[in-house]
PDB file of C-alpha atoms in Angstrom:
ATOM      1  CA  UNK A   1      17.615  -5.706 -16.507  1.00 81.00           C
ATOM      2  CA  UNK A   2      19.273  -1.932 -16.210  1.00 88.00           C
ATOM      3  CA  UNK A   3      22.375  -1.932 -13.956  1.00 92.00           C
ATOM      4  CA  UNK A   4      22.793   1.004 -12.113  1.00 95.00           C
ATOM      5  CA  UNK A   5      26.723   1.651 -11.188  1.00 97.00           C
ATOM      6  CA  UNK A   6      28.058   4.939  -9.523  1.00 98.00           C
ATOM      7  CA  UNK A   7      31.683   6.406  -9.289  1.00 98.00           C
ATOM      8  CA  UNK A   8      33.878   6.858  -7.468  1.00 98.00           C
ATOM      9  CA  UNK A   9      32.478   4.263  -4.675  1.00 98.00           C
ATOM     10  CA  UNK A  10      34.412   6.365  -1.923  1.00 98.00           C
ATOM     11  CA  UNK A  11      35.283  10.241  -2.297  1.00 97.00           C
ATOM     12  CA  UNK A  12      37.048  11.881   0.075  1.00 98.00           C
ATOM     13  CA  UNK A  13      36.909  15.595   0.346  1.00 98.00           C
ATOM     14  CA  UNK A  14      37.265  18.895   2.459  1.00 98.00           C
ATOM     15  CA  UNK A  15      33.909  21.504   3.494  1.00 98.00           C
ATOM     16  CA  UNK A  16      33.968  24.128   0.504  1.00 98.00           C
ATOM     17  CA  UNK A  17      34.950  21.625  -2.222  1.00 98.00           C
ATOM     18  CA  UNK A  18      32.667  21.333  -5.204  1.00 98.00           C
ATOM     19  CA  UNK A  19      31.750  17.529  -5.516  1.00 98.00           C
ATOM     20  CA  UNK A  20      30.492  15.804  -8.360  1.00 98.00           C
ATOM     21  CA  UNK A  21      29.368  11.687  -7.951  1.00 98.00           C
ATOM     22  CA  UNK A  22      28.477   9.989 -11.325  1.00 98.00           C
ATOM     23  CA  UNK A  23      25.637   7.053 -12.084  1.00 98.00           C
ATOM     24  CA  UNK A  24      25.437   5.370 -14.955  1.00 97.00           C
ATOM     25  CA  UNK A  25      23.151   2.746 -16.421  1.00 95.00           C
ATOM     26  CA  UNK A  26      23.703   0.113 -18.484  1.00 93.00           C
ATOM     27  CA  UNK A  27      21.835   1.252 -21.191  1.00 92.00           C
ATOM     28  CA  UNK A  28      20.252   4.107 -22.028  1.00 92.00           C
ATOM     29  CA  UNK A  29      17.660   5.542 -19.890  1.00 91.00           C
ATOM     30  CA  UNK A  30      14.762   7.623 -19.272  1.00 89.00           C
ATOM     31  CA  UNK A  31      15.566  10.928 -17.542  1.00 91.00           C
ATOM     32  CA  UNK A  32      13.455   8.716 -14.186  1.00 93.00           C
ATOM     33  CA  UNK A  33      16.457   9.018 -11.787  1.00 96.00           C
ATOM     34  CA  UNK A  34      16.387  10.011  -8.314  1.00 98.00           C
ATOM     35  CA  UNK A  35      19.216  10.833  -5.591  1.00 98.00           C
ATOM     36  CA  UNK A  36      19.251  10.550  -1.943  1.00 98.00           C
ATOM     37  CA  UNK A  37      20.940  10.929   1.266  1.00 98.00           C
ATOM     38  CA  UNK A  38      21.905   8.469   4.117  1.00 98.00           C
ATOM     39  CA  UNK A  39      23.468   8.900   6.701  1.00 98.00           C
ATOM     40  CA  UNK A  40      24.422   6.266   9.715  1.00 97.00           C
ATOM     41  CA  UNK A  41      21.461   4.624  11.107  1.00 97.00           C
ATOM     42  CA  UNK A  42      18.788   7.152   9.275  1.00 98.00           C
ATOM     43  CA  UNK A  43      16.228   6.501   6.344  1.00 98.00           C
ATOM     44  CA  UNK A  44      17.412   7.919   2.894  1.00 98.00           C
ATOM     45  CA  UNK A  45      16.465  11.299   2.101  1.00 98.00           C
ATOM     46  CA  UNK A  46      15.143  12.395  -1.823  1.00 98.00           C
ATOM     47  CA  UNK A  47      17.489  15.409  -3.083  1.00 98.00           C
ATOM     48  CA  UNK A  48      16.553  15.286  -6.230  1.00 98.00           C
ATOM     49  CA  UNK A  49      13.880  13.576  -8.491  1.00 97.00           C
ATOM     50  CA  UNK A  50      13.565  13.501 -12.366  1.00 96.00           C
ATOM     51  CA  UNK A  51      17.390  13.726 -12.898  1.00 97.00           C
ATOM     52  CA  UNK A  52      17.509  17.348 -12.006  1.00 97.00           C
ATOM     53  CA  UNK A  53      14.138  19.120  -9.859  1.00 97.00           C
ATOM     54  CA  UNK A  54      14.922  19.501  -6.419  1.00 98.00           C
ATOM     55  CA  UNK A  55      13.228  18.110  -3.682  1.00 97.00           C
ATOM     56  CA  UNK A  56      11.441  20.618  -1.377  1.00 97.00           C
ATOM     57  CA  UNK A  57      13.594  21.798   1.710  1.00 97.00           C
ATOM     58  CA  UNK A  58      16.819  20.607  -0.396  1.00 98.00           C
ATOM     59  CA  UNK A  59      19.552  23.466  -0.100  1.00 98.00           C
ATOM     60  CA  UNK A  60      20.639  24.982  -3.492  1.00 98.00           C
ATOM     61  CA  UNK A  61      24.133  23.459  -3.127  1.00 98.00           C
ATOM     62  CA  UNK A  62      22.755  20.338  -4.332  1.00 98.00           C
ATOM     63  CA  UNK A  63      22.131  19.708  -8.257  1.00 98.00           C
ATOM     64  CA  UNK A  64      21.015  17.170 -10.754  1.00 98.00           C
ATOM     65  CA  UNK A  65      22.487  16.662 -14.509  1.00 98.00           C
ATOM     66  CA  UNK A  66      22.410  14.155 -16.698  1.00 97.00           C
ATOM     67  CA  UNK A  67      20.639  12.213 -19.587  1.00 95.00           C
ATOM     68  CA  UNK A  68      21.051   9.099 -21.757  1.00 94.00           C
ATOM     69  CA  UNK A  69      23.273   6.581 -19.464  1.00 95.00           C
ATOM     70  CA  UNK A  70      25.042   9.321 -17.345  1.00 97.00           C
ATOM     71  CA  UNK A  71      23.500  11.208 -14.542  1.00 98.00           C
ATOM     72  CA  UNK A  72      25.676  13.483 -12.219  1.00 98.00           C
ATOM     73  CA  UNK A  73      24.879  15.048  -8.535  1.00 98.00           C
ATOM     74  CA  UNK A  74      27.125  17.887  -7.793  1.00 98.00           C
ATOM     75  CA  UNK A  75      27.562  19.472  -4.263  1.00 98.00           C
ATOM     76  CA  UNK A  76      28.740  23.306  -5.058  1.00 98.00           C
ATOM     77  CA  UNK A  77      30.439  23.531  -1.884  1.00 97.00           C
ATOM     78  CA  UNK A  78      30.585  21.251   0.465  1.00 98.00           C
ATOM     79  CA  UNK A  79      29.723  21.802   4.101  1.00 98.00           C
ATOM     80  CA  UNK A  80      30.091  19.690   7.375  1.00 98.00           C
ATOM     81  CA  UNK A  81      26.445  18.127   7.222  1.00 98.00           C
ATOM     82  CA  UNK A  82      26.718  17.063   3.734  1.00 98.00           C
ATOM     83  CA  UNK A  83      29.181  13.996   5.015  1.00 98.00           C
ATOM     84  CA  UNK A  84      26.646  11.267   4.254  1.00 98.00           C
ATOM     85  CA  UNK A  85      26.363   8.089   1.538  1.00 98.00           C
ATOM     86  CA  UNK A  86      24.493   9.278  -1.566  1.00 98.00           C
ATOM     87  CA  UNK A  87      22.656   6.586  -4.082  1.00 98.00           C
ATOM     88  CA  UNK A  88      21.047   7.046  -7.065  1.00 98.00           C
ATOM     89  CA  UNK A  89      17.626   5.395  -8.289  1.00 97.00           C
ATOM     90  CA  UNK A  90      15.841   4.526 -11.817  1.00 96.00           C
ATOM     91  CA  UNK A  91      12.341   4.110 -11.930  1.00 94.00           C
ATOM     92  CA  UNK A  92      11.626   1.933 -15.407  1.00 89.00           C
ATOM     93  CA  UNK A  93       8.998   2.064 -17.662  1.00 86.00           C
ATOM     94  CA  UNK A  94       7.972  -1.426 -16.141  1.00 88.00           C
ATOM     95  CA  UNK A  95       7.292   0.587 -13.082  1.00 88.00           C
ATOM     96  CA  UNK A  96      10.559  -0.975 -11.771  1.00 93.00           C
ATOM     97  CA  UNK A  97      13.063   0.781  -9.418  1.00 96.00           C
ATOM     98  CA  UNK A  98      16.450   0.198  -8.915  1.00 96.00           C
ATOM     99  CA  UNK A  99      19.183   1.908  -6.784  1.00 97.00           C
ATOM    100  CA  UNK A 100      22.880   2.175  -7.745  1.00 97.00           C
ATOM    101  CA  UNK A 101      25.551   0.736  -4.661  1.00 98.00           C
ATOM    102  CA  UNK A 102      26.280   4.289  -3.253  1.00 98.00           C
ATOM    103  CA  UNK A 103      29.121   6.583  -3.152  1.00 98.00           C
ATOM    104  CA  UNK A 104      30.517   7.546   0.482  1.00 98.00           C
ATOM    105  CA  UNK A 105      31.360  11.093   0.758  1.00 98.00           C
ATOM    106  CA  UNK A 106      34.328  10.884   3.623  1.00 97.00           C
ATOM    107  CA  UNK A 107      36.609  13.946   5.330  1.00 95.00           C
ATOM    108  CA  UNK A 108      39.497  14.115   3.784  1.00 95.00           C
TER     109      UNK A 108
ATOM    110  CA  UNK B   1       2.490  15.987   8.159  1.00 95.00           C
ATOM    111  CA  UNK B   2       3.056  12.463   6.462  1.00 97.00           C
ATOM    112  CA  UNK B   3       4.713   9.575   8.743  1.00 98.00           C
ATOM    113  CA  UNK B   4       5.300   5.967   7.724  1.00 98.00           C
ATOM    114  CA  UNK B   5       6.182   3.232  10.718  1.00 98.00           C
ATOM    115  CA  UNK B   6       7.140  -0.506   9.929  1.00 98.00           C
ATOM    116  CA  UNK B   7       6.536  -3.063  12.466  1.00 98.00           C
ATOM    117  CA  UNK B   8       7.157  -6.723  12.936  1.00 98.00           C
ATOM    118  CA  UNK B   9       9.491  -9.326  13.809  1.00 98.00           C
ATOM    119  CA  UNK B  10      13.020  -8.230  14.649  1.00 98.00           C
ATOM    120  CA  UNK B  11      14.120 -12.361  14.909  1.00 98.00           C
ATOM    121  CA  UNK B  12      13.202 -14.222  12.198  1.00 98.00           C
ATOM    122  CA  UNK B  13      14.164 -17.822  11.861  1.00 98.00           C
ATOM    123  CA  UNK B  14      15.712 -19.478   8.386  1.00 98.00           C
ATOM    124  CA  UNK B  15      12.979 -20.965   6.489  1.00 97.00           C
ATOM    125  CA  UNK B  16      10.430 -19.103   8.455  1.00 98.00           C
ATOM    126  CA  UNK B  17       8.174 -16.451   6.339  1.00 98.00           C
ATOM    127  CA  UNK B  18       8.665 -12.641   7.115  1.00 98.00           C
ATOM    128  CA  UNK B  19       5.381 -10.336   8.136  1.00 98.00           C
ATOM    129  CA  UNK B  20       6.114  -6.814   8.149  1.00 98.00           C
ATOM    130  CA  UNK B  21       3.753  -3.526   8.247  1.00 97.00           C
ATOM    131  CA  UNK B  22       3.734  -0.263   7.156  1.00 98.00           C
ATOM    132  CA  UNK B  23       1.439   1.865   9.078  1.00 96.00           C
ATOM    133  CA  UNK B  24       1.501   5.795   7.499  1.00 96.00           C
ATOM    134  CA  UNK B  25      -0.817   8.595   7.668  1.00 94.00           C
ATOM    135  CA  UNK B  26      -1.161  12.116   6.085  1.00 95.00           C
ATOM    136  CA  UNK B  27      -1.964  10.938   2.714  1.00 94.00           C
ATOM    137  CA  UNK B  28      -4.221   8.403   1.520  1.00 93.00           C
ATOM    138  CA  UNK B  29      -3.410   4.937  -0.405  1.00 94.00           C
ATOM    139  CA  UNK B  30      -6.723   5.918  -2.406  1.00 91.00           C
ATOM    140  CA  UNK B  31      -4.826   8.976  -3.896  1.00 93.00           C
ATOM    141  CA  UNK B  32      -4.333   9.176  -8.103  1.00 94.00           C
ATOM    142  CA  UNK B  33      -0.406   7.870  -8.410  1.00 94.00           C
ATOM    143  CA  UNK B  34       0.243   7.553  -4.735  1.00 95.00           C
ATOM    144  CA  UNK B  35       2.245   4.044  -4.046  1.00 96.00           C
ATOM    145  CA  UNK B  36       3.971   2.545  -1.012  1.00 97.00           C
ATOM    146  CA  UNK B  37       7.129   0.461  -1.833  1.00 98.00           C
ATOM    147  CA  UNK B  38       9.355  -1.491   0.761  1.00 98.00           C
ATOM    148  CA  UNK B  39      13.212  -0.865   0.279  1.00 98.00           C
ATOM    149  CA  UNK B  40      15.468  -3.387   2.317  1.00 98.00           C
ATOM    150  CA  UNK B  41      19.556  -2.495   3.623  1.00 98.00           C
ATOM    151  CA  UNK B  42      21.520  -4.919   4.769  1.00 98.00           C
ATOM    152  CA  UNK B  43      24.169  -4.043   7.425  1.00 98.00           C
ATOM    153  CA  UNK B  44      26.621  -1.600   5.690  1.00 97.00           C
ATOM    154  CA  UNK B  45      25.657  -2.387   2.472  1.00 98.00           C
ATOM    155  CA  UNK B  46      23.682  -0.756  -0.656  1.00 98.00           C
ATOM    156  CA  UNK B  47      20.003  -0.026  -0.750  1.00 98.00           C
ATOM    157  CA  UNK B  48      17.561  -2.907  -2.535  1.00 98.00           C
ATOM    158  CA  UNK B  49      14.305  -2.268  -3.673  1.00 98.00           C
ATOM    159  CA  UNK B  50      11.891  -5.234  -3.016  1.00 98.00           C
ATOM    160  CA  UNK B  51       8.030  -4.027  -4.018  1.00 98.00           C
ATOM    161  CA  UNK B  52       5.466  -1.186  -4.764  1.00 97.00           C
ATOM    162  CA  UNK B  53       1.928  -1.135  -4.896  1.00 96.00           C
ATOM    163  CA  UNK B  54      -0.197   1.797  -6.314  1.00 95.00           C
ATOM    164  CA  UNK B  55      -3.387   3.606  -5.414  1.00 93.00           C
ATOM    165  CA  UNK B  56      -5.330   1.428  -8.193  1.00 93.00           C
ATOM    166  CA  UNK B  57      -4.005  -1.924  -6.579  1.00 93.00           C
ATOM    167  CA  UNK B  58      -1.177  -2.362  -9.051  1.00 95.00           C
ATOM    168  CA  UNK B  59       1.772  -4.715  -7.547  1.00 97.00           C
ATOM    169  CA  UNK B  60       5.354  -4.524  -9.259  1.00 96.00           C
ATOM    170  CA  UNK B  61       8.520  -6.699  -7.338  1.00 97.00           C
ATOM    171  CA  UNK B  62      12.109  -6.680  -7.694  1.00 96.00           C
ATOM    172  CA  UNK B  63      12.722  -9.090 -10.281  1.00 94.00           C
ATOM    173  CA  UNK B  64      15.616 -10.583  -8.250  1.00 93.00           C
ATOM    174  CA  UNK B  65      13.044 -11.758  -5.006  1.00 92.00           C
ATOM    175  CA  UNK B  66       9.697 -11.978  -7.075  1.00 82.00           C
ATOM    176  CA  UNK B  67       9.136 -15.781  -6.072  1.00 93.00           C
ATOM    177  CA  UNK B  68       9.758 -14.714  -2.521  1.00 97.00           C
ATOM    178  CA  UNK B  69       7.799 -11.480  -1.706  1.00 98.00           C
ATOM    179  CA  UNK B  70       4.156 -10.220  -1.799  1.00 98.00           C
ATOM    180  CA  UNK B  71       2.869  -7.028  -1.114  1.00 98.00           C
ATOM    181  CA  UNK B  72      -1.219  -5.819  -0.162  1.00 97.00           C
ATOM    182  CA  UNK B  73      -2.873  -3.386   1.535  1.00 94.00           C
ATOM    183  CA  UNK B  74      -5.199  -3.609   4.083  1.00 85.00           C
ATOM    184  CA  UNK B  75      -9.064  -3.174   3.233  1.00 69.00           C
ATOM    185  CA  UNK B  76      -9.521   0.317   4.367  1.00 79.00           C
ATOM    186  CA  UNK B  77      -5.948   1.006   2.617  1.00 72.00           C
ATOM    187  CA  UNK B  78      -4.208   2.740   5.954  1.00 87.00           C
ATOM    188  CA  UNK B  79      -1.439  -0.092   5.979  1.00 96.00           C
ATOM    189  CA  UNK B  80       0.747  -2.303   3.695  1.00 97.00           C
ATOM    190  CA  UNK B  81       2.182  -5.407   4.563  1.00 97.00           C
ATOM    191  CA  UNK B  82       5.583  -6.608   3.095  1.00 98.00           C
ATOM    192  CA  UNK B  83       5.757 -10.816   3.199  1.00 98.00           C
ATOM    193  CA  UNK B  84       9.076 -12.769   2.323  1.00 98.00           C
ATOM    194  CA  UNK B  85       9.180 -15.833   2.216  1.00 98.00           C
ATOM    195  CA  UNK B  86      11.751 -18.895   3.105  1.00 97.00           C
ATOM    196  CA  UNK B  87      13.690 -16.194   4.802  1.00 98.00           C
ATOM    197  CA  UNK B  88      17.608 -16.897   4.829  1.00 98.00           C
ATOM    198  CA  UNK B  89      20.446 -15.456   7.094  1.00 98.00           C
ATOM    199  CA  UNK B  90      21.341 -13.137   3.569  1.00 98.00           C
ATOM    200  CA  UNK B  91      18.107 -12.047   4.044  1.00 98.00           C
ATOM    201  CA  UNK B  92      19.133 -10.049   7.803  1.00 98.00           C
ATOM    202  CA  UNK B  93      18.497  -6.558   6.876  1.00 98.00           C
ATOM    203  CA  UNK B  94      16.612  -3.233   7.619  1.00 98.00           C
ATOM    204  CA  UNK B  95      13.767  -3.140   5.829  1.00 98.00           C
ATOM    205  CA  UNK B  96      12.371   0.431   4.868  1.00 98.00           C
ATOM    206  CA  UNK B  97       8.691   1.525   3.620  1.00 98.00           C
ATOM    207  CA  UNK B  98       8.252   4.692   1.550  1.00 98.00           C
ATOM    208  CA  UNK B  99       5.736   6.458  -0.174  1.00 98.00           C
ATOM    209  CA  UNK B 100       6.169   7.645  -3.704  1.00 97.00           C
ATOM    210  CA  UNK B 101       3.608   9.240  -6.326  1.00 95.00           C
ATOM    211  CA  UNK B 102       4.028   8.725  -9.854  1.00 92.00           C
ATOM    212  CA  UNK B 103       3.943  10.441 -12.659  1.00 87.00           C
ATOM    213  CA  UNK B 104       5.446  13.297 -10.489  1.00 85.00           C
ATOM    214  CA  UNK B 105       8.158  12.370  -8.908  1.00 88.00           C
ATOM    215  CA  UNK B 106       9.071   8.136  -9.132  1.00 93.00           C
ATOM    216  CA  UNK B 107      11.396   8.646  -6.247  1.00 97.00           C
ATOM    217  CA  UNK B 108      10.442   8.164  -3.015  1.00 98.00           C
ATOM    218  CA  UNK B 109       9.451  11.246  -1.040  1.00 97.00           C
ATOM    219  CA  UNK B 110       8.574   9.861   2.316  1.00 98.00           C
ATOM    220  CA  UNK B 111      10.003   7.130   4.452  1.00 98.00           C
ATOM    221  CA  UNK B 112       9.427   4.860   7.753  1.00 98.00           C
ATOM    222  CA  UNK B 113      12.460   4.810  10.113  1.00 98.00           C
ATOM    223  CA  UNK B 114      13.067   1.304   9.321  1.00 98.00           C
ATOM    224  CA  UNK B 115      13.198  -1.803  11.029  1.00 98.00           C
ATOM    225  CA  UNK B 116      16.365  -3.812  11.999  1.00 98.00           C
ATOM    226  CA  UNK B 117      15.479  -7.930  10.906  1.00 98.00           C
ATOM    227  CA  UNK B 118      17.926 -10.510  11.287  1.00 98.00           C
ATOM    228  CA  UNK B 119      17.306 -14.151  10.479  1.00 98.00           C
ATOM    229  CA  UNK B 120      19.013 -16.579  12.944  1.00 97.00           C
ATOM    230  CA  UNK B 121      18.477 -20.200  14.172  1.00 96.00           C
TER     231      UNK B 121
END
């Protein structure tokens, strides 16, 4: 099975910053990986789908890279709403998802 | 405007097997690539997929829980229902449904609030 791990587990950070969180599978992977939002108490919300189109509604601020076993999501600039946990997902070609364990984006 | 609800049991005892039900509207289960997948969080911890099923009946489970879970749709296709078996304390989570629609996106789009389950004697 593909192990999905993200980095750093816990960033903390100021509004304006430019964040990047990492994801990386265990072995190389299809370009299948999704990113969301949660915050306290709430559902996840998709950001971005296919490593890099972004979801409808998604500000601009928020982007996609990646390919191979490294995927990035980078924040441009960081503002007060953004202060959420974000997880990446693969979706397999046995029609298999899998989400990584999160990265918490905290005020530093 | 699409909308997913779960509903069932917030108490669950160990051993006991777990009903739960997605009720959504807005799009239809009978749509090319449409699926509805359940997605479980225990309290502050990670995410955990659990199952999907597609618009042409087609079931995939988490590897880790397939002896344990089973998903179907009702026969008109407006609902899914999640069931766990042998449920444990570990098991005391929120359990999510979400639609997603594959080839296009394999993410999911659309999501249910959630429901809070815990397993207790």
């Amino acid at each position: 099975d593909i192990q999905m791990t993200q980095s750093p587990s816990t960033l903390s950070a100021s509004v304006g910053d430019r964040v990047t969180i990492t994801c990386r599978a265990s072995q190389s992977i299809s370009n299948w990986v999704a990113w969301y939002q949660q915050k306290p108490g709430k559902a996840p919300k998709l950001l971005i789908f296919r490593a890099s189109t972004l979801e409808s509604g998604v500000p601009s601020r928020f982007s996609g890279s990646g390919s191979g076993t490294e995927f990035s999501l980078t924040i441009s600039r960081l503002q007060p709403d953004d202060f959420a946990t974000y997880y990446c997902q693969h979706y397999n070609t046995n029609s298999l998802f899998t989400f990584g364990p999160g990265t918490k984006v905290d005020v530093k | 405007q699409i909308t997913l609800k779960e509903s069932g049991p917030t108490l669950v005892r160990p051993t006991q097997t777990l009903t739960l039900t997605c009720t959504f509207s807005g799009f239809s289960l009978g749509s090319s690539g449409v699926g509805v997948g359940w997605v479980r969080q225990p309290p502050g911890k990670a995410l955990e997929w659990l199952a999907v099923v597609y618009w042409d009946d087609n079931k995939r489970y988490s590897p880790s829980l397939k002896n344990r879970v089973s998903i179907t749709t009702d026969t008109f296709k407006n609902s899914v229902v999640l069931t766990v078996t042998n449920m444990d304390p570990k098991d005391t989570a929120t359990y999510f449904c979400a639609r997603t629609v594959i080839p296009a996106r394999q993410a999911f789009d659309f999501w249910g609030q959630g429901t809070l389950v815990t397993v207790s004697s």
